[in-house]
XYZ file of C-alpha atoms in Angstrom:
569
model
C 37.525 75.683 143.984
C 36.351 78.585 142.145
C 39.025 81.659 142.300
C 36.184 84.102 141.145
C 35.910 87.650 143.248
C 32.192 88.302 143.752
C 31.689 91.807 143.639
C 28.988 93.376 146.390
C 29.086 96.725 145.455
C 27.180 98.191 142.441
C 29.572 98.518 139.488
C 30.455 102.828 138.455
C 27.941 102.183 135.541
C 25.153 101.284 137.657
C 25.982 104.155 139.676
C 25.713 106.760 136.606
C 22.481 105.320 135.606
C 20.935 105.130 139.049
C 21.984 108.787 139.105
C 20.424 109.710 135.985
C 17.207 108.042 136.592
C 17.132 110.289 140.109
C 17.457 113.818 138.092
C 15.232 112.806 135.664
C 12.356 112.645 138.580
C 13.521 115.405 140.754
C 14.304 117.973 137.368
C 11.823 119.829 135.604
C 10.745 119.098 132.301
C 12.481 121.516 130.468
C 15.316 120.484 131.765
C 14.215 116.507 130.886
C 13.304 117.490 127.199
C 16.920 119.455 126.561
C 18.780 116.767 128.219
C 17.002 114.092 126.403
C 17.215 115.350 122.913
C 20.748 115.868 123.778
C 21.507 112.422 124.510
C 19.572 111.424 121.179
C 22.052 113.841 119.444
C 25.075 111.767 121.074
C 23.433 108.034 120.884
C 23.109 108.775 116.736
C 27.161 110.222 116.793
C 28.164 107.423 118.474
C 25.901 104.722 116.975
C 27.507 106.201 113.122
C 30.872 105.960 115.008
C 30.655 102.171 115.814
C 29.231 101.541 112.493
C 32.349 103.615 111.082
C 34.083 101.402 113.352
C 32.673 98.299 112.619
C 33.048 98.825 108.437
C 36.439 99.682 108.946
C 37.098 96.577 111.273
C 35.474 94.431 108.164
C 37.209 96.363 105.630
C 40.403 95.312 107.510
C 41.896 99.255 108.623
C 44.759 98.834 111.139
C 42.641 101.443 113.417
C 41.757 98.647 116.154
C 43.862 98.703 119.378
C 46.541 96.552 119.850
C 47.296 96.515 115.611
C 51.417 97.362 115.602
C 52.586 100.864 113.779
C 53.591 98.312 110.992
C 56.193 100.983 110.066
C 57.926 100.094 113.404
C 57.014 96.382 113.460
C 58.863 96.060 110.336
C 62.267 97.163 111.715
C 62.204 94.282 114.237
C 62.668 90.185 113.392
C 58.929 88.468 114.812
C 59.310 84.492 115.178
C 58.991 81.887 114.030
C 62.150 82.025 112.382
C 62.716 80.589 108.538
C 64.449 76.840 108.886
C 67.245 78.002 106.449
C 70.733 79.721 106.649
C 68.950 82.855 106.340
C 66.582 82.600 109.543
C 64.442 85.177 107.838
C 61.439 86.884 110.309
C 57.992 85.808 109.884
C 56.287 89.668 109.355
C 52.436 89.339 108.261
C 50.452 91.008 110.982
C 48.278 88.860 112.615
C 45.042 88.220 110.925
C 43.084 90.674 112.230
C 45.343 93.120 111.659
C 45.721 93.160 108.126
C 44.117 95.842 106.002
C 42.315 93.157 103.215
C 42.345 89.232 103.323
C 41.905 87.062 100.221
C 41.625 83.518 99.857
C 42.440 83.158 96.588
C 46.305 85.097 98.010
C 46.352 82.833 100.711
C 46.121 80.018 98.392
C 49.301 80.882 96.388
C 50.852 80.906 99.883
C 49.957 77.730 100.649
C 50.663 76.331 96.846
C 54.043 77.530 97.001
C 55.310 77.133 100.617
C 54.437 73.760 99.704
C 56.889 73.501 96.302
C 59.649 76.231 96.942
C 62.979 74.153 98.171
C 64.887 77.028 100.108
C 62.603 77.753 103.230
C 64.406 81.222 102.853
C 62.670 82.064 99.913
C 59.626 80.731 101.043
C 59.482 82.904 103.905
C 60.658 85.963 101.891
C 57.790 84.830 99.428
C 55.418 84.256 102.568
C 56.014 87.723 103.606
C 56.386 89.868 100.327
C 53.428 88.540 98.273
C 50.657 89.570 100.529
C 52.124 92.811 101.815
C 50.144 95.393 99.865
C 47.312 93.551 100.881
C 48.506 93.135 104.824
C 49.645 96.817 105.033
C 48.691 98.945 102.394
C 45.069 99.027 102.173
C 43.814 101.812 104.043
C 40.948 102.667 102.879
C 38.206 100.581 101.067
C 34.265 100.326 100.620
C 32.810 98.113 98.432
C 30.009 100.232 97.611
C 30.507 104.325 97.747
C 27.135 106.073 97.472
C 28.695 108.930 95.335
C 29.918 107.045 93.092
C 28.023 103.513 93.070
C 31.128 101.694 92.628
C 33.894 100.585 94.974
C 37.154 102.404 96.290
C 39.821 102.110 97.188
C 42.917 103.770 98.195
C 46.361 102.143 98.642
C 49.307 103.800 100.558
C 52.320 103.284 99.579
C 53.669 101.878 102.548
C 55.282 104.141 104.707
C 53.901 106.808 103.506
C 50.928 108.071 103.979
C 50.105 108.797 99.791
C 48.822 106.974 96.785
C 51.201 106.663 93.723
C 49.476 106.067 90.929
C 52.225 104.124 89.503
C 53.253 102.422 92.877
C 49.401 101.400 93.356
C 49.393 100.108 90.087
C 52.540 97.878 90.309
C 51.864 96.827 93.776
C 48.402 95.303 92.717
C 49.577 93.494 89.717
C 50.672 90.825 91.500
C 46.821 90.139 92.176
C 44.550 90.783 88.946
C 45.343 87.401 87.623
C 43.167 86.248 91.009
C 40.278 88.297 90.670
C 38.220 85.817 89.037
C 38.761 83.287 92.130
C 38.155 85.844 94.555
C 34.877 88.402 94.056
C 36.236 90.534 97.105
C 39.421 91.136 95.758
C 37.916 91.635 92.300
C 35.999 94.552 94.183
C 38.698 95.499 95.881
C 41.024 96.436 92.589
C 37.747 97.480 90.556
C 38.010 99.884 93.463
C 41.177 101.011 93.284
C 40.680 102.367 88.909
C 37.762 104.067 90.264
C 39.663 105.725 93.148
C 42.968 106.454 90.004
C 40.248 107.520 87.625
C 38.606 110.014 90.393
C 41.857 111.496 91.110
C 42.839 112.109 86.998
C 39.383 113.662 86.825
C 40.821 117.112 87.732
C 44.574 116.378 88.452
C 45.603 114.123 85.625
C 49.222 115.816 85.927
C 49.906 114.570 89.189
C 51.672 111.427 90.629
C 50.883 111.714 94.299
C 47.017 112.013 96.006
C 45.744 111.911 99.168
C 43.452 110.013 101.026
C 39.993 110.385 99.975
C 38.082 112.377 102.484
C 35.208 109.951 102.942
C 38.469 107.758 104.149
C 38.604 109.739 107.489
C 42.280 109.405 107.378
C 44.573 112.038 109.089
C 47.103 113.350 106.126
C 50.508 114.543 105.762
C 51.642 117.671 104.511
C 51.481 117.794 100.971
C 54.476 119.313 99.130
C 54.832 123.135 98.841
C 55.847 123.510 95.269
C 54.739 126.486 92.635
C 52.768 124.235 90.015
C 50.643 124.665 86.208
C 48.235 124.047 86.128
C 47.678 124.203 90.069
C 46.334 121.694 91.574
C 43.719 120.633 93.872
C 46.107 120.802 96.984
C 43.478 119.093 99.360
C 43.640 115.982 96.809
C 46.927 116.040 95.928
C 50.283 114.852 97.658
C 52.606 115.466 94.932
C 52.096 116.863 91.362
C 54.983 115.961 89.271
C 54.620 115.007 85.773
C 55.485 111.445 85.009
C 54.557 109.468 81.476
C 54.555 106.618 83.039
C 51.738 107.489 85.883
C 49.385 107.610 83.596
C 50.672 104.479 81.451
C 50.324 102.857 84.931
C 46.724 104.155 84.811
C 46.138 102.248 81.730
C 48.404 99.491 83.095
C 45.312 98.783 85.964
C 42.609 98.883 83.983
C 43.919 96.701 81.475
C 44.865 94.048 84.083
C 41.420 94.302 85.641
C 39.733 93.739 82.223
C 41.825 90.862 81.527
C 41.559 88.974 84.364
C 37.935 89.871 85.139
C 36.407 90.106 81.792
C 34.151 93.278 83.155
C 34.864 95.847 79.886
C 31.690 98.004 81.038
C 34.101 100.124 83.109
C 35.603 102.347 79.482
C 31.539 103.358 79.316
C 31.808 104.311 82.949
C 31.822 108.654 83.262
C 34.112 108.579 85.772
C 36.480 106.448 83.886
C 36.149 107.974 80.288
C 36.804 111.601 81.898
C 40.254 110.143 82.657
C 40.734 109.124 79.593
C 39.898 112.299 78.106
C 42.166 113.743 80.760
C 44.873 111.089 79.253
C 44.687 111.979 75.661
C 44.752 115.697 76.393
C 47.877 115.745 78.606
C 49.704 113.262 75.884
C 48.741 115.923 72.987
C 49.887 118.870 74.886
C 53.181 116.997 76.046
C 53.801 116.431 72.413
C 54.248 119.741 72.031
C 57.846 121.176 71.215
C 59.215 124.014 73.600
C 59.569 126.107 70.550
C 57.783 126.714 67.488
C 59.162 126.738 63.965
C 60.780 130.429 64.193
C 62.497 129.440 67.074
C 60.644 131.342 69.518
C 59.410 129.729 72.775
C 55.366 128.521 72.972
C 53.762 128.775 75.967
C 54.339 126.058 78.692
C 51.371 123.792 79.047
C 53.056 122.736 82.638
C 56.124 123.902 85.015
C 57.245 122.775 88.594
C 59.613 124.313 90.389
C 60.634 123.511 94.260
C 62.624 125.214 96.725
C 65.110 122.701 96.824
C 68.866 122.234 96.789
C 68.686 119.092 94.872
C 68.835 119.761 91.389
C 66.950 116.411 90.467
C 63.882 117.828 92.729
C 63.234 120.566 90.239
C 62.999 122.004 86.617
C 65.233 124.420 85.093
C 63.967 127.377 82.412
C 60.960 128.756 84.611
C 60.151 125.239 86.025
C 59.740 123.679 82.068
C 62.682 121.586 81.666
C 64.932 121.219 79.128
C 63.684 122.245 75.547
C 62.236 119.324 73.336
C 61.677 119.064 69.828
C 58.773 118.981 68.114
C 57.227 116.221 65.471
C 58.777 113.731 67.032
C 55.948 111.302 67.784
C 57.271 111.102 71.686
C 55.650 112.541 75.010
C 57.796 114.927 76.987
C 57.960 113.625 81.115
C 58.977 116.351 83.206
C 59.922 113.712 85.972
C 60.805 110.251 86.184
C 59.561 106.881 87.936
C 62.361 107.907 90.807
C 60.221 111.163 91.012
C 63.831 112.797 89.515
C 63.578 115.468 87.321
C 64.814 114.450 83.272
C 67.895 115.563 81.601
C 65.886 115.346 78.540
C 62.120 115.470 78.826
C 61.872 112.456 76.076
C 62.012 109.541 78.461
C 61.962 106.861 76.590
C 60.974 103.511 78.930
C 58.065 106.146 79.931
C 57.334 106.292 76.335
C 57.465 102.614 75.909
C 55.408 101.598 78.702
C 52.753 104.144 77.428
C 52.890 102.518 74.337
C 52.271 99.734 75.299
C 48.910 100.026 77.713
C 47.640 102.166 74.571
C 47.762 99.290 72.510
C 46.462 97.072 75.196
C 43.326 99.388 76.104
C 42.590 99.517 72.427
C 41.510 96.811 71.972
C 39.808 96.616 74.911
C 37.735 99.708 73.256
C 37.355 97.624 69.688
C 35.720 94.456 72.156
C 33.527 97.358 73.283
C 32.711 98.638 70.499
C 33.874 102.100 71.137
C 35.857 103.058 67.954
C 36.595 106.212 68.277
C 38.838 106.079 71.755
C 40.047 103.034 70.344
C 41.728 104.736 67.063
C 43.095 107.257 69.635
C 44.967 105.303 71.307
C 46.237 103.140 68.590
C 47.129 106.592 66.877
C 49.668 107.754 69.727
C 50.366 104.724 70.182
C 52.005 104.213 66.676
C 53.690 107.735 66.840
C 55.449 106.805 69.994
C 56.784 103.516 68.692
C 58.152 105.636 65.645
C 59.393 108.208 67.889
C 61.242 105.446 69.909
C 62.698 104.272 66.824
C 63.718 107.298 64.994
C 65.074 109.035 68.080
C 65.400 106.504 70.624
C 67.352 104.230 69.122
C 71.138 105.604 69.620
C 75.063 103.837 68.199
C 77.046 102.878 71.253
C 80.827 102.599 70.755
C 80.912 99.692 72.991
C 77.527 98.326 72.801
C 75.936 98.765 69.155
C 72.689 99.695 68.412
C 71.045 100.765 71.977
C 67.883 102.368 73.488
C 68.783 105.376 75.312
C 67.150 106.630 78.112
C 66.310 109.942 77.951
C 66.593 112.248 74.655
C 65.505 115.812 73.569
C 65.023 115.597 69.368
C 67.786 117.347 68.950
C 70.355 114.824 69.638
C 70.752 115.242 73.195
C 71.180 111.853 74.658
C 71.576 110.127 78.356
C 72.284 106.593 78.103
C 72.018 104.878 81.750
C 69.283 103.575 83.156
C 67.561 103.623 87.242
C 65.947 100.932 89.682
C 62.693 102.375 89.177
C 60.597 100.660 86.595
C 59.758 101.150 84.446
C 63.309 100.673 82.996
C 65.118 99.813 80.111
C 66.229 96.886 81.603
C 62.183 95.932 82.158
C 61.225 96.676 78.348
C 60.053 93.232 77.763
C 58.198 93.187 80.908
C 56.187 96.066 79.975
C 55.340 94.316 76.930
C 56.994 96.768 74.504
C 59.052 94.637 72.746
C 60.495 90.409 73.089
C 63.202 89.679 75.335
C 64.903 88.064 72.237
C 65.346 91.547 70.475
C 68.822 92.412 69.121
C 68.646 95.904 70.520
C 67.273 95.292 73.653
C 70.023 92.521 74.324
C 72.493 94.918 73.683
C 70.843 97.226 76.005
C 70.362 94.926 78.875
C 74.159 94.415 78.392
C 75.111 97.418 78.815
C 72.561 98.638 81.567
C 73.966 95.683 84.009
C 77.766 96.481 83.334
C 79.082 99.721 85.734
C 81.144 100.637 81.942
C 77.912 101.141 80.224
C 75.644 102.619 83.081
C 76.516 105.369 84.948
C 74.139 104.218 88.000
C 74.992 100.256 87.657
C 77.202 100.641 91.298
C 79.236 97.735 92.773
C 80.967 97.600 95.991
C 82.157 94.952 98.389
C 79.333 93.132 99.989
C 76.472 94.221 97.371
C 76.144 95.799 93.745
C 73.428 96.747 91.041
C 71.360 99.174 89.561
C 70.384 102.745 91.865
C 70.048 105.670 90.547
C 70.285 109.246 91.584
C 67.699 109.213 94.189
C 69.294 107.349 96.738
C 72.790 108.232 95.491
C 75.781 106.073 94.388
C 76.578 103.889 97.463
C 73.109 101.846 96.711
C 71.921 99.365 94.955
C 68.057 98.283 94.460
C 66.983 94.785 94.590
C 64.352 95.344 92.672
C 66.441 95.754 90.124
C 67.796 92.575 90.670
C 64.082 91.115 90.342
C 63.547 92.724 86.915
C 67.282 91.194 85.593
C 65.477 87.604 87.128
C 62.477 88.011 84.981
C 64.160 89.046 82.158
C 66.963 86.409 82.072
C 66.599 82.526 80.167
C 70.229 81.971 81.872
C 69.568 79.730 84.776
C 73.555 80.639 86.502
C 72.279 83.737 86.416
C 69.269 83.779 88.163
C 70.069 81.374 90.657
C 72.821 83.997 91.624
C 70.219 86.822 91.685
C 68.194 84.776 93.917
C 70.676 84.401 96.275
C 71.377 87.908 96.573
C 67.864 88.712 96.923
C 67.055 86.640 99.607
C 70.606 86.834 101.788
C 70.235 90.877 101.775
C 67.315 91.163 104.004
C 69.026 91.921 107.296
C 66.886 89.060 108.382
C 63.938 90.837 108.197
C 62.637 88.938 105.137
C 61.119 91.755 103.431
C 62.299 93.418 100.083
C 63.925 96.971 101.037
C 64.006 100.162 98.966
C 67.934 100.329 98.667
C 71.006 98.227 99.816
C 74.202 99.644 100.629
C 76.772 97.756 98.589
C 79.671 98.498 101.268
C 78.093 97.542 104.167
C 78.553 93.771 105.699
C 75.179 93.720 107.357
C 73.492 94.694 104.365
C 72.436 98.965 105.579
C 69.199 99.182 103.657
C 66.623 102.310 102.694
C 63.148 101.843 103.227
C 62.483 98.432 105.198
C 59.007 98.732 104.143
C 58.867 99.189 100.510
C 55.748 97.269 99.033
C 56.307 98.028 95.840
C 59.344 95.722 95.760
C 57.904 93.236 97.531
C 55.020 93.035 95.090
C 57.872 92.800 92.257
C 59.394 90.219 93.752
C 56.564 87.956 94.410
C 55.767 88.249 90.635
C 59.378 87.173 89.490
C 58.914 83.955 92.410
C 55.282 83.408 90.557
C 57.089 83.895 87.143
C 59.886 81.158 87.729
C 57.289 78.857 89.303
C 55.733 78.664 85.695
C 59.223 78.940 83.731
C 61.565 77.297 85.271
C 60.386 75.149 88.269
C 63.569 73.069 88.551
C 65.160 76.120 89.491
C 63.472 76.687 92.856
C 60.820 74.007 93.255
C 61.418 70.672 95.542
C 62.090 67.943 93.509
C 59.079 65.878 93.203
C 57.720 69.678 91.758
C 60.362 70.707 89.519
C 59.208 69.289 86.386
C 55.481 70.524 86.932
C 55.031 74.247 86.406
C 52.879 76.319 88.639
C 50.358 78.169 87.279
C 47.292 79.716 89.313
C 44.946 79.022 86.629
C 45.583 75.130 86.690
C 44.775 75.089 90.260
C 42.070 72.853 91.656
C 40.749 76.209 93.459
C 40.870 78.943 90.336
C 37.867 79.856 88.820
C 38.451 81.423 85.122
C 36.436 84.115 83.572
């Protein structure tokens, strides 16, 4: 028997309109015609709403009701459960809650749920690799009318601002799909647009906003006393960091590689940031003084009402004096958004070096030859600079890379979580993991006798740095030691930290605190690392399978582009 209520009455709706239709033939028609092109006026609002709606429903937005705050989702453990010791939480939103879906990501998933032998790391994997792409995309369109390209903007997790290098990192887990996936190709072609936009006028910054065709509510931005100011509607944060705009570079050059597209250096939008690029590295090659010794004018300052001394600059908001001829770019901050000791930070420098080999040739393929000698140009001057003043005698060590120097002969030797690092040299494709001075500085970078911020305590240990203090160490430093390491004790050690320090949440956090037994973390939601670990899973899956693959895998290494499902360039 059918348990259906029949309903008699007329529903509240019918009501309205039965109303409606009773004014309209008892008003007058005035009153009709100013009601009616009234209601036009509100059925064309709220027929651009729904369409808002329904493109940011495709586009993926967590705006739909019922989506979880994934800030506060991600504190709490979500079944199923992982089947190992771990028991690590299962924390993708469901599917149509995630801000961007790929096939070509889900495939991975499925590829290596299906090889990995610790169901703890295939959970942690399972949750970290598509988290930028679950979470973090929170604004895209595949085709802006300004600009006839797509954007997109990418939080960086929980926070509501785009890092240029956090964007940048957290993406690179994905270029190397683009070709197998034409929405995701769009997706990241969207995000060097959105970068390049922001550089056009604010190439100094780190930090942006949301666009405002995004429609997103924004935070504060910070209140600091900035030169050049800044656009403060656009920007979040404008600290000056080498290795922002290396991670610029860093984007593009992934999204050429993987997608073959090279007509984006001819683009307007993107050569003005380049422009932008080359100007701020000539100016921040510029020494504080001049050859009389007296003091040149400051081509940028930041100072903050603060009382942290690492969350401003000293001398009028310049920094520490830096010499000139040196080949090297002065950073007045680093990846940790701390201010420098000395303004020559050197992994900055390296990184930089790096992309503006990469993108030149890039520009030779395109046959633009005169960006192309640019950037080989300061490119070669930094890798001099690194070597004449970069390159520093250790008692202990030997020959070492320091990590911050002045020209004078001001040194810092330590190095932070935040990459990049000395510690991830080879991984930003400065130099071979095999080189003399590099081993000697990876030794000394993971030893607590060498590296001031290398901390260890009694349930956890590794490298921090001054932003989260001394009681913390970051796992994502731990990821970098994994990809740079041939020693398979030693990763297989790593690993296990990695994936017993999750508080069961299985997600990579910001910070661990290395004297706490249940593993007190920083950050829960920190996409960033997760992207960075996903890489050195993906990485170890082509290198050294036997290490974490089941058996009847562990000879055969993974790689996306042998896939029955990739399709190459």
């Amino acid at each position: 028997m059918s348990h259906t209520k029949i309903h008699t009455n007329r529903s509240p709706v019918s009501r309205l309109i039965a109303a409606i239709t009773l004014w309209f033939q008892t008003s007058s028609l005035t009153s009709r015609l100013f009601v009616g092109i009234a209601i036009l006026f509100l059925a064309d609002a709220l027929f651009h709403s729904i369409s808002s709606w329904r493109d940011t429903e495709i586009l993926g937005q967590q705006k739909k009701r019922g989506c979880p705050n994934y800030f506060e989702y991600s504190k709490s453990i979500h079944p199923p459960l992982s089947e190992g010791d771990q028991q690590l939480s299962y924390m993708r939103p469901e599917p149509d809650c995630r801000t961007f879906r790929s096939k070509a990501v889900e495939n991975v998933i499925k590829d290596m749920k299906e090889r990995l032998a610790d169901p703890d790391m295939a959970r942690l994997f399972e949750n970290a690799f598509p988290n930028t792409l679950d979470t973090t995309i929170w604004w895209y369109t595949p085709h802006d009318k300004r600009t006839g390209y797509p954007r997109t903007f990418i939080a960086t997790g929980d926070i509501a601002a785009e890092w240029l290098r956090d964007s940048a990192n957290q993406l690179s887990v994905y270029t190397p799909l683009i070709s197998s996936d034409e929405h995701l190709k769009s997706l990241i072609k969207g995000a060097v647009i959105q970068q390049a936009m922001y550089m056009r006028n604010d190439a100094y910054c780190n930090a942006f906003q949301p666009p405002a065709e995004a429609k997103i509510k924004k935070v504060p931005s910070s209140k600091d006393t900035v030169s050049p100011k800044p656009d403060w509607n656009q920007v979040f944060e404008c600290k000056w960091e080498v290795d922002s705009l290396a991670s610029f570079l860093d984007l593009t050059n992934n999204y050429i590689k993987y997608s073959g597209d090279i007509t984006i250096l001819s683009d307007p939008i993107w050569s003005t940031a380049f422009t932008n690029l080359v100007y701020i590295l000539k100016t921040q090659s510029i020494p504080t003084k001049d050859e009389h010794g007296r003091a040149l004018v400051a081509q940028y300052t930041f100072q903050r009402d603060t009382m942290s001394g690492t969350e401003t600059l000293c001398l009028g908001g310049r920094g520490n004096p830096i010499k000139g001829g040196t080949g090297l770019i002065r950073s007045a901050f680093r990846p940790s958004d701390d201010a420098c000791i000395f303004q020559f930070f050197i992994p900055g420098n390296a990184y930089m070096a790096a992309e503006l080999e990469r993108i030149a040739h890039y520009f030779e393929i395109a046959h633009l030859n005169g960006p192309s000698t640019t950037a080989r140009s300061i490119a070669e001057g930094i890798r001099k600079g690194i070597n004449d003043y970069g390159v520093v005698e250790h008692k202990k060590y030997g020959k070492v890379f320091a990590y911050e120097v002045d020209g004078f002969g001001g040194t810092n030797i330590m190095d932070d979580a935040n990459l990049p690092s000395l510690l991830s040299l080879p991984d930003l494709g400065f130099l071979s993991v095999e080189d003399p001075i590099y081993q000697n500085t990876r030794k000394m970078v993971l030893e607590s006798d060498g590296n001031p911020y290398f901390v260890n305590g009694r349930y956890y240990g590794g490298i921090g740095g001054p932003h989260v203090g001394l009681s913390y160490g970051w796992p994502m430093s731990m990821v970098v030691q994994i990809r740079t390491s041939e020693d398979d004790a030693e990763i297989l050690k790593l690993l296990e930290k990695v994936v017993s320090t999750t508080r069961g949440l299985g997600l990579m956090h910001e910070g661990i605190e290395i004297n706490s037994p249940t593993h007190k973390y920083s950050r829960q939601w920190f996409s960033w690392g997760n992207s960075e670990f996903a890489k050195a899973i993906i990485g170890l899956a082509e290198r050294k399978p036997h290490l974490i693959f089941k058996d009847e895998y562990s000879q055969i290494p993974y790689r996306v582009q042998d896939q029955p499902w990739y399709k190459g360039i």
